[in-house]
Tab-separated table of C-alpha atoms in Angstrom:
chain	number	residue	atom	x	y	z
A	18	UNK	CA	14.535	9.241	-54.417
A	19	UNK	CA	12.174	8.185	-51.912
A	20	UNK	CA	13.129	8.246	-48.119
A	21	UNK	CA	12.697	5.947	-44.793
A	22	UNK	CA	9.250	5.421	-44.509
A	23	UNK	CA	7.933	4.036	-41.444
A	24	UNK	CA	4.173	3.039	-40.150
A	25	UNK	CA	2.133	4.194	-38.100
A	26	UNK	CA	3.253	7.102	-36.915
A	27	UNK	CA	1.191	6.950	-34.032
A	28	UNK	CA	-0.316	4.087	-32.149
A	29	UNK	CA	-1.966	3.228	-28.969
A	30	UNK	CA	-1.906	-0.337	-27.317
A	31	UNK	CA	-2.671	-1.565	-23.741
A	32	UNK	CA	0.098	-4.003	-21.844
A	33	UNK	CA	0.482	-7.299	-22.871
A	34	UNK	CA	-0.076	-6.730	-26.126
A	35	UNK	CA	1.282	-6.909	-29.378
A	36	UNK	CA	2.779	-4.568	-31.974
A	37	UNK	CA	4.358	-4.821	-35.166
A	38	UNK	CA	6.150	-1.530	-36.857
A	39	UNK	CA	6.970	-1.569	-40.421
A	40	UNK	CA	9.579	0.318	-42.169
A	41	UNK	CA	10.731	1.108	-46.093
A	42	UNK	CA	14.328	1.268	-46.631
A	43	UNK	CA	15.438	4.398	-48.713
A	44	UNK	CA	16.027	2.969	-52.495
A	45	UNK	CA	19.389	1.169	-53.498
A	46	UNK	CA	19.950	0.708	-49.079
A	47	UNK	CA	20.471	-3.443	-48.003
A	48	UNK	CA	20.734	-2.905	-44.567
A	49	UNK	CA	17.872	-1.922	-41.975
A	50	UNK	CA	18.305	-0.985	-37.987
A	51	UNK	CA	15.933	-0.049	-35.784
A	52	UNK	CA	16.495	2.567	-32.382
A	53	UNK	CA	14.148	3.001	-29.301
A	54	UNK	CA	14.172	6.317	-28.492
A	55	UNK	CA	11.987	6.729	-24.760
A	56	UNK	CA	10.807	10.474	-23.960
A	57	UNK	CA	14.383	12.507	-23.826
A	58	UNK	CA	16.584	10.085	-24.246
A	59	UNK	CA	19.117	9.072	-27.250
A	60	UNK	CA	18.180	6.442	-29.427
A	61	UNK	CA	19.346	3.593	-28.172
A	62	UNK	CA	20.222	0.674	-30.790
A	63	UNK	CA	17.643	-2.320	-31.055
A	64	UNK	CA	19.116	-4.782	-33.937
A	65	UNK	CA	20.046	-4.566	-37.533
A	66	UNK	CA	18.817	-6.580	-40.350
A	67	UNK	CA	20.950	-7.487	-43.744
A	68	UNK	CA	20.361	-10.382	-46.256
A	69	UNK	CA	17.226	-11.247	-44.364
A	70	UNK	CA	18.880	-12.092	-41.176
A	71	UNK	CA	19.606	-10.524	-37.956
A	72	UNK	CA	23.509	-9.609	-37.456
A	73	UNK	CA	23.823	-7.164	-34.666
A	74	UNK	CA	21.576	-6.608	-31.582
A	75	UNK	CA	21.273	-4.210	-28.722
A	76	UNK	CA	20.460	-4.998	-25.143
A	77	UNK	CA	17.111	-5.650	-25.422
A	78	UNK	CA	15.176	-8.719	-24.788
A	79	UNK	CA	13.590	-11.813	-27.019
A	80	UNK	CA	10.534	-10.136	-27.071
A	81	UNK	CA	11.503	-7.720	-29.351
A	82	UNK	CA	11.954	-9.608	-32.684
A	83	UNK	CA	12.573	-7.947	-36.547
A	84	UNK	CA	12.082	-9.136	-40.010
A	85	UNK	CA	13.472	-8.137	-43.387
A	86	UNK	CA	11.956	-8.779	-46.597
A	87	UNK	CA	13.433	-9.572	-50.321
A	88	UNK	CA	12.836	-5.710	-51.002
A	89	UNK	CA	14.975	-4.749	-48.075
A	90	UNK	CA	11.661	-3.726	-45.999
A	91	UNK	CA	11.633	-4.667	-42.191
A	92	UNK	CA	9.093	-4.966	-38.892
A	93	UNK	CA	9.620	-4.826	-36.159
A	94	UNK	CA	8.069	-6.936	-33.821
A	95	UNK	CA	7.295	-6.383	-29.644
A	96	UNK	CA	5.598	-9.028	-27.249
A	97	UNK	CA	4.264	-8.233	-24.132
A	98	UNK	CA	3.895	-5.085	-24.020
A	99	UNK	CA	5.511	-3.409	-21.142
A	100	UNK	CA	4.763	0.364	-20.039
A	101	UNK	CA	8.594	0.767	-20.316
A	102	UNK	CA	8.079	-0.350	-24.071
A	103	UNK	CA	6.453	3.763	-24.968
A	104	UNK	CA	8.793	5.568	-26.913
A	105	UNK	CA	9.845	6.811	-30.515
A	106	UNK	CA	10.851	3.544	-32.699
A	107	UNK	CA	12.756	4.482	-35.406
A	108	UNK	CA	13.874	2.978	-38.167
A	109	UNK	CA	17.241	4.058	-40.353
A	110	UNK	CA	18.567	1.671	-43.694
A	111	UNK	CA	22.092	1.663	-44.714
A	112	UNK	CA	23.659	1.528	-48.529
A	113	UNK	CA	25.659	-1.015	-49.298
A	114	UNK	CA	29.058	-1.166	-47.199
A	115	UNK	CA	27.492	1.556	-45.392
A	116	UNK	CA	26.642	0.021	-42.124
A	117	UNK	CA	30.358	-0.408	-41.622
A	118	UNK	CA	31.042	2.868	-41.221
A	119	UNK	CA	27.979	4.092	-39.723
A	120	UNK	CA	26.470	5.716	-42.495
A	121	UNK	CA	22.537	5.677	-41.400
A	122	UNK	CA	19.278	7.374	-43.232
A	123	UNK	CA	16.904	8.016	-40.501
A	124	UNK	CA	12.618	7.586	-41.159
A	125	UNK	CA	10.398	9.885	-38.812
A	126	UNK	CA	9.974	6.693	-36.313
A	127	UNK	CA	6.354	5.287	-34.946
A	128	UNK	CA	4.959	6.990	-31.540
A	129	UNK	CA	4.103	4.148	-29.537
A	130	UNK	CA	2.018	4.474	-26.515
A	131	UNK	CA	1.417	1.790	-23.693
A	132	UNK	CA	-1.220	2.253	-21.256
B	30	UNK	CA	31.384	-0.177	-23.818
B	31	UNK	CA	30.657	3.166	-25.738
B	32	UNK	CA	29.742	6.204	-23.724
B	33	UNK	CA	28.270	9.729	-25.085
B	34	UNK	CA	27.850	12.464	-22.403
B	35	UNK	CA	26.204	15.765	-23.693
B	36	UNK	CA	26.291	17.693	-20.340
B	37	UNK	CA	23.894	20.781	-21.913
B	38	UNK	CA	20.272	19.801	-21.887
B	39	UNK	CA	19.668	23.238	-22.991
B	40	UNK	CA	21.261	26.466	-25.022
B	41	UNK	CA	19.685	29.473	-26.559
B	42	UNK	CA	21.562	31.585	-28.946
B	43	UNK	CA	20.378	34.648	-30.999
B	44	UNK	CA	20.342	34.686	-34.765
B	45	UNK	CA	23.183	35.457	-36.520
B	46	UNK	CA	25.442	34.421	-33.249
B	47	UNK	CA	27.507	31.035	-33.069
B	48	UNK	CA	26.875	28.659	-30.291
B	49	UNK	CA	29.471	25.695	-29.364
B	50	UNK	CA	27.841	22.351	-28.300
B	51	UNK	CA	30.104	20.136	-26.249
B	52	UNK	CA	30.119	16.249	-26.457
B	53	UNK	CA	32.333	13.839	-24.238
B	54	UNK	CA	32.915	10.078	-25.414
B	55	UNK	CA	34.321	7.285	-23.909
B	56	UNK	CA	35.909	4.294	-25.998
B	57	UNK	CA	38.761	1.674	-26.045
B	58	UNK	CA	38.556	1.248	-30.113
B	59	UNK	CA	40.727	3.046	-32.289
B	60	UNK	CA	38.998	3.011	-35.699
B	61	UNK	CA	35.591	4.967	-34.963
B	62	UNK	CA	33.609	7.798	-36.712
B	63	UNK	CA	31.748	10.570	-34.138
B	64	UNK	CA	28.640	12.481	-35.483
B	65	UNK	CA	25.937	15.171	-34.802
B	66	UNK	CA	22.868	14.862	-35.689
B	67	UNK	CA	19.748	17.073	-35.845
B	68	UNK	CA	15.868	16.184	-34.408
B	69	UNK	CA	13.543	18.779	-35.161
B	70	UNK	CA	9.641	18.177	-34.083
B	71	UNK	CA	9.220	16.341	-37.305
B	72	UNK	CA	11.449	13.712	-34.743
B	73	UNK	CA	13.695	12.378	-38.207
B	74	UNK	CA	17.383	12.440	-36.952
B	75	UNK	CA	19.229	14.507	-39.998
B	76	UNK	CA	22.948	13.724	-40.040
B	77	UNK	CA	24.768	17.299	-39.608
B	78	UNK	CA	28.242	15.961	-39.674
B	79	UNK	CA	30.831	13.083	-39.469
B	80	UNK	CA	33.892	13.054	-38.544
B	81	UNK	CA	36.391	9.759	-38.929
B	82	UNK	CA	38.526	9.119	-36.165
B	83	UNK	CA	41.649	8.835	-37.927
B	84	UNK	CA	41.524	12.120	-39.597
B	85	UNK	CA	42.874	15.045	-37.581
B	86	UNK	CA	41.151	17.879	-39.618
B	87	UNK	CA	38.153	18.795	-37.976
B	88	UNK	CA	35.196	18.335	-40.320
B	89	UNK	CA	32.931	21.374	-41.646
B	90	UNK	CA	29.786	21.468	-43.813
B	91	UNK	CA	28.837	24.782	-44.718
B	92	UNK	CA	27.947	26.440	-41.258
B	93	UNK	CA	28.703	23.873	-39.429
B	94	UNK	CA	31.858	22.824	-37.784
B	95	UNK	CA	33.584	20.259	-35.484
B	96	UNK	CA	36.446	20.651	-32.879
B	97	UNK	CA	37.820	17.330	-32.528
B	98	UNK	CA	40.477	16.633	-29.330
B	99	UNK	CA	41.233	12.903	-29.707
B	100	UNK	CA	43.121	12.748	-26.679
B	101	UNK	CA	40.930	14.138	-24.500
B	102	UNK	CA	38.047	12.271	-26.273
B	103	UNK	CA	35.869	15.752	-27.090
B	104	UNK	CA	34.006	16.404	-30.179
B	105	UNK	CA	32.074	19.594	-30.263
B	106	UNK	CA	30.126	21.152	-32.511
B	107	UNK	CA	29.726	24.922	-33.373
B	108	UNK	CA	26.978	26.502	-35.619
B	109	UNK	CA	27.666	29.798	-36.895
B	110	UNK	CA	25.186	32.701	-38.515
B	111	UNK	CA	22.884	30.661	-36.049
B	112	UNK	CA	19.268	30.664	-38.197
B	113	UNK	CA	15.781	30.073	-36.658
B	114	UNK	CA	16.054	26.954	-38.482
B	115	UNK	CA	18.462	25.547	-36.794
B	116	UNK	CA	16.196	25.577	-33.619
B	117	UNK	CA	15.894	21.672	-33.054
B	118	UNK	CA	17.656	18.852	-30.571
B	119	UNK	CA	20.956	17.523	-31.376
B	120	UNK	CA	22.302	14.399	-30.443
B	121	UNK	CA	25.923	13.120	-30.650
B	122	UNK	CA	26.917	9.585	-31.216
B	123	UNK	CA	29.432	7.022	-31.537
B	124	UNK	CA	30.476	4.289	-34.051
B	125	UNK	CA	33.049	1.691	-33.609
B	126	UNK	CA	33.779	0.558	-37.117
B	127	UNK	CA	32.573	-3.048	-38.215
B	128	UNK	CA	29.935	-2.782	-35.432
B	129	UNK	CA	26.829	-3.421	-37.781
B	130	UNK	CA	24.758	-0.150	-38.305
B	131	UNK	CA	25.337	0.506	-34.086
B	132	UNK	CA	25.656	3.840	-33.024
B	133	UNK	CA	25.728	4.959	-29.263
B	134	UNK	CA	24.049	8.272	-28.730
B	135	UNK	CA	24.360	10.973	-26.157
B	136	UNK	CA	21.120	12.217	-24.318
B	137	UNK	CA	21.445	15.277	-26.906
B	138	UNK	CA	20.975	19.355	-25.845
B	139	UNK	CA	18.308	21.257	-27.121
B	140	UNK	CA	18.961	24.739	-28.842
B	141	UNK	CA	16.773	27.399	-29.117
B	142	UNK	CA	17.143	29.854	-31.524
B	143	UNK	CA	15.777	33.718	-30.562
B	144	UNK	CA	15.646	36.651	-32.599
């Protein structure tokens, strides 16, 4: 059974950029969140994706935007790129009925980097 | 709002030894689960244990146990037999049932493990 898989792991971008993180939900999972994590901190909870839409969000502004594909798959999208914006983005996917209760699978997140 | 406090950034504990990490949380919901989980340098969060609000046994999984005190909202979690593996950050969080896939995590405590 394959896992989360997220990419990159690593990237670099300058402010005011773009960036788009992609993530595979673990087989037989319909639901997809995604967690900034800055440098020692807790995650802290962006949005979650199910049936293609979004249907929970974080405090975080428009700029940060999400997709989810047919296969369950999801990006994540950031505008603007702030220097506030580095951290560990990670992705987690839920089985069915499993968001409910919290039950989340973790991927090894994407390293991004604003200079 | 949620609230997680972890108030140990840091503990060391030998091998073999048991080590107690404490978690405060702060809610207003009555049907939540509380977790722990596990960031090694590999940075994927590994779910240690759950435990379900409504349940007043405190959960174990193998070395791992919780001590739950609803009423003074305090969910800690000890490791026994302590193993160099266990070396890693751990983070607690937070889920109000029904909330989508949001959890609310603490700013976690780092454990060293020494031989």
């Amino acid at each position: 059974e394959t896992g989360v898989t997220q990419s990159p792991t690593h990237l670099i971008k300058t402010r005011g950029q773009q960036v788009t993180l992609r993530c595979s939900s673990q087989s037989g999972h319909n639901t997809v969140s995604w967690y900034q994590q800055a440098l020692g901190q807790g995650p802290q909870f962006i949005f979650q994706y199910y049936r293609e839409e979004e249907n929970g969000r974080g405090n975080f502004p428009p700029r940060f935007s999400g997709l989810q594909f047919p296969n369950y798959s999801s990006e994540l999208n950031v505008n603007a790129l702030e220097l506030d914006d580095s951290a560990l983005y990670l992705c987690a996917s839920s089985p069915v009925g499993g968001a409910y209760t919290g039950e989340l699978f973790f991927g090894e997140g994407s390293r991004l980097t604003v200079l | 709002a949620q609230t997680v406090t972890q108030s140990q950034p840091e503990m060391s504990v030998q091998e073999a030894e048991t080590v107690t990490l404490s978690c405060t949380y702060d809610t207003s919901e009555s049907d939540y689960y509380l977790f722990w989980y596990k960031q090694p340098p590999s940075r994927q969060m590994i779910l240690v244990i759950r435990q379900e609000a409504y349940k007043q046994q405190n959960a174990t999984e193998n070395r791992f146990s919780v001590n739950f005190q609803k009423a003074a909202k305090s969910f800690s979690l000890k490791i026994s037999d302590s193993q160099l593996g266990d070396a890693a950050m751990y983070f607690c969080a937070s889920h109000v049932t029904g909330t989508a896939s949001k959890l609310t995590f603490g700013t976690g405590t780092r454990l060293q493990v020494t031989l």
